[in-house]
């Protein structure tokens, strides 16, 4: 599954951070029951890999579980082993790019979000709603250039 397929798989991709596996499974199950199929679980807590694994097992192959905030090369192998099918990194260094290529985990560096938004605006029929979490400056610049 490529990053484009991940982005287009649903109306929104919640970016989630959990303090416990139980919390992660409960929240993702509730979102899943509400129609959300794609989840980005950030690697900012010690339980992140366990949450990714538990959510992937609990929701099965119909859910698209990814890992976010990958900042170290070993994160890519760890995320894939836990069951993540995509990754998001706040930026890509040469070391991160090599690790990502070695592991084969589809990755969207956050510094490519502007290009991704522009692609969506050009390729998707209007009207389309885009939920922006993060850089409102970037979102405003992309939306302004594309009417």
PDB file of C-alpha atoms in Angstrom:
ATOM      1  CA  UNK A   1       0.000   0.000   0.000  1.00  0.00           C
ATOM      2  CA  UNK A   2       1.466   3.343  -1.015  1.00  0.00           C
ATOM      3  CA  UNK A   3       1.196   6.592   0.893  1.00  0.00           C
ATOM      4  CA  UNK A   4      -1.317   7.941  -1.645  1.00  0.00           C
ATOM      5  CA  UNK A   5      -3.597   4.979  -0.888  1.00  0.00           C
ATOM      6  CA  UNK A   6      -3.225   5.595   2.840  1.00  0.00           C
ATOM      7  CA  UNK A   7      -4.159   9.269   2.489  1.00  0.00           C
ATOM      8  CA  UNK A   8      -7.165   8.499   0.293  1.00  0.00           C
ATOM      9  CA  UNK A   9      -8.425   5.559   2.394  1.00  0.00           C
ATOM     10  CA  UNK A  10     -10.706   7.670   4.543  1.00  0.00           C
ATOM     11  CA  UNK A  11     -11.998  11.092   5.359  1.00  0.00           C
ATOM     12  CA  UNK A  12      -9.423  11.714   8.082  1.00  0.00           C
ATOM     13  CA  UNK A  13      -6.274  10.216   9.595  1.00  0.00           C
ATOM     14  CA  UNK A  14      -6.241  10.796  13.331  1.00  0.00           C
ATOM     15  CA  UNK A  15      -2.781  11.354  14.768  1.00  0.00           C
ATOM     16  CA  UNK A  16      -2.831   9.663  18.153  1.00  0.00           C
ATOM     17  CA  UNK A  17      -0.587   9.463  21.204  1.00  0.00           C
ATOM     18  CA  UNK A  18      -1.326   7.045  24.026  1.00  0.00           C
ATOM     19  CA  UNK A  19      -0.086   6.469  27.554  1.00  0.00           C
ATOM     20  CA  UNK A  20      -1.260   2.846  27.732  1.00  0.00           C
ATOM     21  CA  UNK A  21      -2.036  -0.043  25.415  1.00  0.00           C
ATOM     22  CA  UNK A  22      -5.535  -0.356  26.843  1.00  0.00           C
ATOM     23  CA  UNK A  23      -6.256   3.312  26.129  1.00  0.00           C
ATOM     24  CA  UNK A  24      -4.935   2.959  22.573  1.00  0.00           C
ATOM     25  CA  UNK A  25      -7.029  -0.103  21.771  1.00  0.00           C
ATOM     26  CA  UNK A  26     -10.203   1.418  23.244  1.00  0.00           C
ATOM     27  CA  UNK A  27      -9.842   4.740  21.418  1.00  0.00           C
ATOM     28  CA  UNK A  28      -8.925   3.151  18.080  1.00  0.00           C
ATOM     29  CA  UNK A  29     -11.768   0.628  18.388  1.00  0.00           C
ATOM     30  CA  UNK A  30     -14.235   3.471  19.047  1.00  0.00           C
ATOM     31  CA  UNK A  31     -12.917   5.423  16.056  1.00  0.00           C
ATOM     32  CA  UNK A  32     -13.096   2.275  13.928  1.00  0.00           C
ATOM     33  CA  UNK A  33     -16.699   1.667  14.960  1.00  0.00           C
ATOM     34  CA  UNK A  34     -17.389   5.276  13.951  1.00  0.00           C
ATOM     35  CA  UNK A  35     -16.060   4.647  10.445  1.00  0.00           C
ATOM     36  CA  UNK A  36     -12.383   5.630  10.724  1.00  0.00           C
ATOM     37  CA  UNK A  37     -10.068   2.997   9.233  1.00  0.00           C
ATOM     38  CA  UNK A  38      -6.676   4.740   9.211  1.00  0.00           C
ATOM     39  CA  UNK A  39      -4.658   5.558  12.338  1.00  0.00           C
ATOM     40  CA  UNK A  40      -1.283   7.199  12.862  1.00  0.00           C
ATOM     41  CA  UNK A  41       0.075   6.309  16.295  1.00  0.00           C
ATOM     42  CA  UNK A  42       3.003   8.497  17.253  1.00  0.00           C
ATOM     43  CA  UNK A  43       6.238   7.068  18.593  1.00  0.00           C
ATOM     44  CA  UNK A  44       6.420   9.700  21.340  1.00  0.00           C
ATOM     45  CA  UNK A  45       5.599   7.399  24.266  1.00  0.00           C
ATOM     46  CA  UNK A  46       7.243   4.218  25.562  1.00  0.00           C
ATOM     47  CA  UNK A  47       4.113   2.149  24.765  1.00  0.00           C
ATOM     48  CA  UNK A  48       3.751   3.269  21.138  1.00  0.00           C
ATOM     49  CA  UNK A  49       5.047   0.053  19.548  1.00  0.00           C
ATOM     50  CA  UNK A  50       2.898  -2.076  21.839  1.00  0.00           C
ATOM     51  CA  UNK A  51      -0.137   0.048  20.950  1.00  0.00           C
ATOM     52  CA  UNK A  52       0.541  -0.313  17.217  1.00  0.00           C
ATOM     53  CA  UNK A  53       0.803  -4.075  17.618  1.00  0.00           C
ATOM     54  CA  UNK A  54      -2.324  -4.362  19.774  1.00  0.00           C
ATOM     55  CA  UNK A  55      -4.446  -2.131  17.526  1.00  0.00           C
ATOM     56  CA  UNK A  56      -3.331  -3.957  14.373  1.00  0.00           C
ATOM     57  CA  UNK A  57      -4.249  -7.297  15.959  1.00  0.00           C
ATOM     58  CA  UNK A  58      -7.507  -6.042  17.476  1.00  0.00           C
ATOM     59  CA  UNK A  59      -8.871  -4.368  14.334  1.00  0.00           C
ATOM     60  CA  UNK A  60      -7.423  -6.748  11.759  1.00  0.00           C
ATOM     61  CA  UNK A  61      -6.523  -6.183   8.136  1.00  0.00           C
ATOM     62  CA  UNK A  62      -9.394  -3.760   7.453  1.00  0.00           C
ATOM     63  CA  UNK A  63      -7.614  -1.135   9.576  1.00  0.00           C
ATOM     64  CA  UNK A  64      -4.609   0.807   8.291  1.00  0.00           C
ATOM     65  CA  UNK A  65      -2.274   1.328  11.240  1.00  0.00           C
ATOM     66  CA  UNK A  66       0.777   3.521  10.876  1.00  0.00           C
ATOM     67  CA  UNK A  67       3.540   4.912  13.037  1.00  0.00           C
ATOM     68  CA  UNK A  68       4.230   8.620  13.352  1.00  0.00           C
ATOM     69  CA  UNK A  69       7.108  10.759  14.554  1.00  0.00           C
ATOM     70  CA  UNK A  70       9.792   8.358  13.366  1.00  0.00           C
ATOM     71  CA  UNK A  71      13.009  10.211  14.184  1.00  0.00           C
ATOM     72  CA  UNK A  72      15.615   7.440  14.451  1.00  0.00           C
ATOM     73  CA  UNK A  73      16.646   4.899  11.822  1.00  0.00           C
ATOM     74  CA  UNK A  74      15.718   1.932  14.038  1.00  0.00           C
ATOM     75  CA  UNK A  75      12.150   3.248  14.320  1.00  0.00           C
ATOM     76  CA  UNK A  76      11.332   1.994  10.810  1.00  0.00           C
ATOM     77  CA  UNK A  77      12.138  -1.669  11.524  1.00  0.00           C
ATOM     78  CA  UNK A  78      10.513  -1.463  14.952  1.00  0.00           C
ATOM     79  CA  UNK A  79       7.314   0.036  13.515  1.00  0.00           C
ATOM     80  CA  UNK A  80       7.072  -2.525  10.735  1.00  0.00           C
ATOM     81  CA  UNK A  81       7.683  -5.411  13.159  1.00  0.00           C
ATOM     82  CA  UNK A  82       4.914  -4.020  15.380  1.00  0.00           C
ATOM     83  CA  UNK A  83       2.459  -4.102  12.480  1.00  0.00           C
ATOM     84  CA  UNK A  84       2.570  -0.577  11.038  1.00  0.00           C
ATOM     85  CA  UNK A  85       1.911  -0.411   7.291  1.00  0.00           C
ATOM     86  CA  UNK A  86       2.971   3.215   6.854  1.00  0.00           C
ATOM     87  CA  UNK A  87       5.126   5.770   8.614  1.00  0.00           C
ATOM     88  CA  UNK A  88       5.276   9.531   9.011  1.00  0.00           C
ATOM     89  CA  UNK A  89       8.481  11.309   9.884  1.00  0.00           C
ATOM     90  CA  UNK A  90       8.874  14.981  10.821  1.00  0.00           C
ATOM     91  CA  UNK A  91      11.661  15.133   8.257  1.00  0.00           C
ATOM     92  CA  UNK A  92      13.942  12.801   6.349  1.00  0.00           C
ATOM     93  CA  UNK A  93      17.686  12.733   6.835  1.00  0.00           C
ATOM     94  CA  UNK A  94      19.999  10.531   4.795  1.00  0.00           C
ATOM     95  CA  UNK A  95      20.136   7.988   7.641  1.00  0.00           C
ATOM     96  CA  UNK A  96      16.341   7.883   7.942  1.00  0.00           C
ATOM     97  CA  UNK A  97      15.927   7.517   4.177  1.00  0.00           C
ATOM     98  CA  UNK A  98      18.341   4.576   4.113  1.00  0.00           C
ATOM     99  CA  UNK A  99      16.559   2.880   7.029  1.00  0.00           C
ATOM    100  CA  UNK A 100      13.178   3.414   5.391  1.00  0.00           C
ATOM    101  CA  UNK A 101      14.410   1.965   2.109  1.00  0.00           C
ATOM    102  CA  UNK A 102      15.991  -1.032   3.845  1.00  0.00           C
ATOM    103  CA  UNK A 103      12.793  -1.837   5.734  1.00  0.00           C
ATOM    104  CA  UNK A 104      10.431  -1.033   2.874  1.00  0.00           C
ATOM    105  CA  UNK A 105       7.878   0.752   5.054  1.00  0.00           C
ATOM    106  CA  UNK A 106       5.983   3.391   3.060  1.00  0.00           C
ATOM    107  CA  UNK A 107       6.804   6.777   4.537  1.00  0.00           C
ATOM    108  CA  UNK A 108       5.543  10.333   4.207  1.00  0.00           C
ATOM    109  CA  UNK A 109       7.998  12.865   5.537  1.00  0.00           C
ATOM    110  CA  UNK A 110       6.092  15.754   7.076  1.00  0.00           C
ATOM    111  CA  UNK A 111       8.120  18.174   4.999  1.00  0.00           C
ATOM    112  CA  UNK A 112       6.260  16.745   1.969  1.00  0.00           C
ATOM    113  CA  UNK A 113       2.810  17.592   3.336  1.00  0.00           C
ATOM    114  CA  UNK A 114       2.614  20.743   1.219  1.00  0.00           C
ATOM    115  CA  UNK A 115       3.204  18.745  -1.953  1.00  0.00           C
ATOM    116  CA  UNK A 116       0.696  16.129  -0.820  1.00  0.00           C
ATOM    117  CA  UNK A 117      -1.963  18.792  -0.238  1.00  0.00           C
ATOM    118  CA  UNK A 118      -1.291  20.336  -3.630  1.00  0.00           C
ATOM    119  CA  UNK A 119      -1.600  16.920  -5.293  1.00  0.00           C
ATOM    120  CA  UNK A 120      -4.922  16.294  -3.552  1.00  0.00           C
ATOM    121  CA  UNK A 121      -6.275  19.674  -4.596  1.00  0.00           C
ATOM    122  CA  UNK A 122      -5.337  19.010  -8.221  1.00  0.00           C
ATOM    123  CA  UNK A 123      -6.416  15.357  -8.452  1.00  0.00           C
ATOM    124  CA  UNK A 124      -9.561  15.146  -6.311  1.00  0.00           C
ATOM    125  CA  UNK A 125     -12.953  16.401  -7.413  1.00  0.00           C
ATOM    126  CA  UNK A 126     -14.437  19.346  -5.555  1.00  0.00           C
ATOM    127  CA  UNK A 127     -15.900  19.818  -3.048  1.00  0.00           C
ATOM    128  CA  UNK A 128     -13.348  18.305  -0.724  1.00  0.00           C
ATOM    129  CA  UNK A 129     -12.764  18.871   2.970  1.00  0.00           C
ATOM    130  CA  UNK A 130      -9.241  18.794   4.334  1.00  0.00           C
ATOM    131  CA  UNK A 131      -8.589  18.665   8.069  1.00  0.00           C
ATOM    132  CA  UNK A 132      -5.272  20.319   8.820  1.00  0.00           C
ATOM    133  CA  UNK A 133      -3.533  19.499  12.076  1.00  0.00           C
ATOM    134  CA  UNK A 134      -0.200  21.183  12.388  1.00  0.00           C
ATOM    135  CA  UNK A 135       1.111  23.989  10.220  1.00  0.00           C
ATOM    136  CA  UNK A 136      -1.694  26.394   9.472  1.00  0.00           C
ATOM    137  CA  UNK A 137       0.797  28.624   7.694  1.00  0.00           C
ATOM    138  CA  UNK A 138       1.653  25.802   5.284  1.00  0.00           C
ATOM    139  CA  UNK A 139      -1.999  24.880   4.802  1.00  0.00           C
ATOM    140  CA  UNK A 140      -2.932  28.501   4.138  1.00  0.00           C
ATOM    141  CA  UNK A 141      -0.137  28.903   1.603  1.00  0.00           C
ATOM    142  CA  UNK A 142      -1.121  25.738  -0.275  1.00  0.00           C
ATOM    143  CA  UNK A 143      -4.829  26.576  -0.279  1.00  0.00           C
ATOM    144  CA  UNK A 144      -4.203  30.181  -1.338  1.00  0.00           C
ATOM    145  CA  UNK A 145      -2.120  29.058  -4.347  1.00  0.00           C
ATOM    146  CA  UNK A 146      -4.865  26.684  -5.424  1.00  0.00           C
ATOM    147  CA  UNK A 147      -7.884  28.944  -5.026  1.00  0.00           C
TER     148      UNK A 147
END
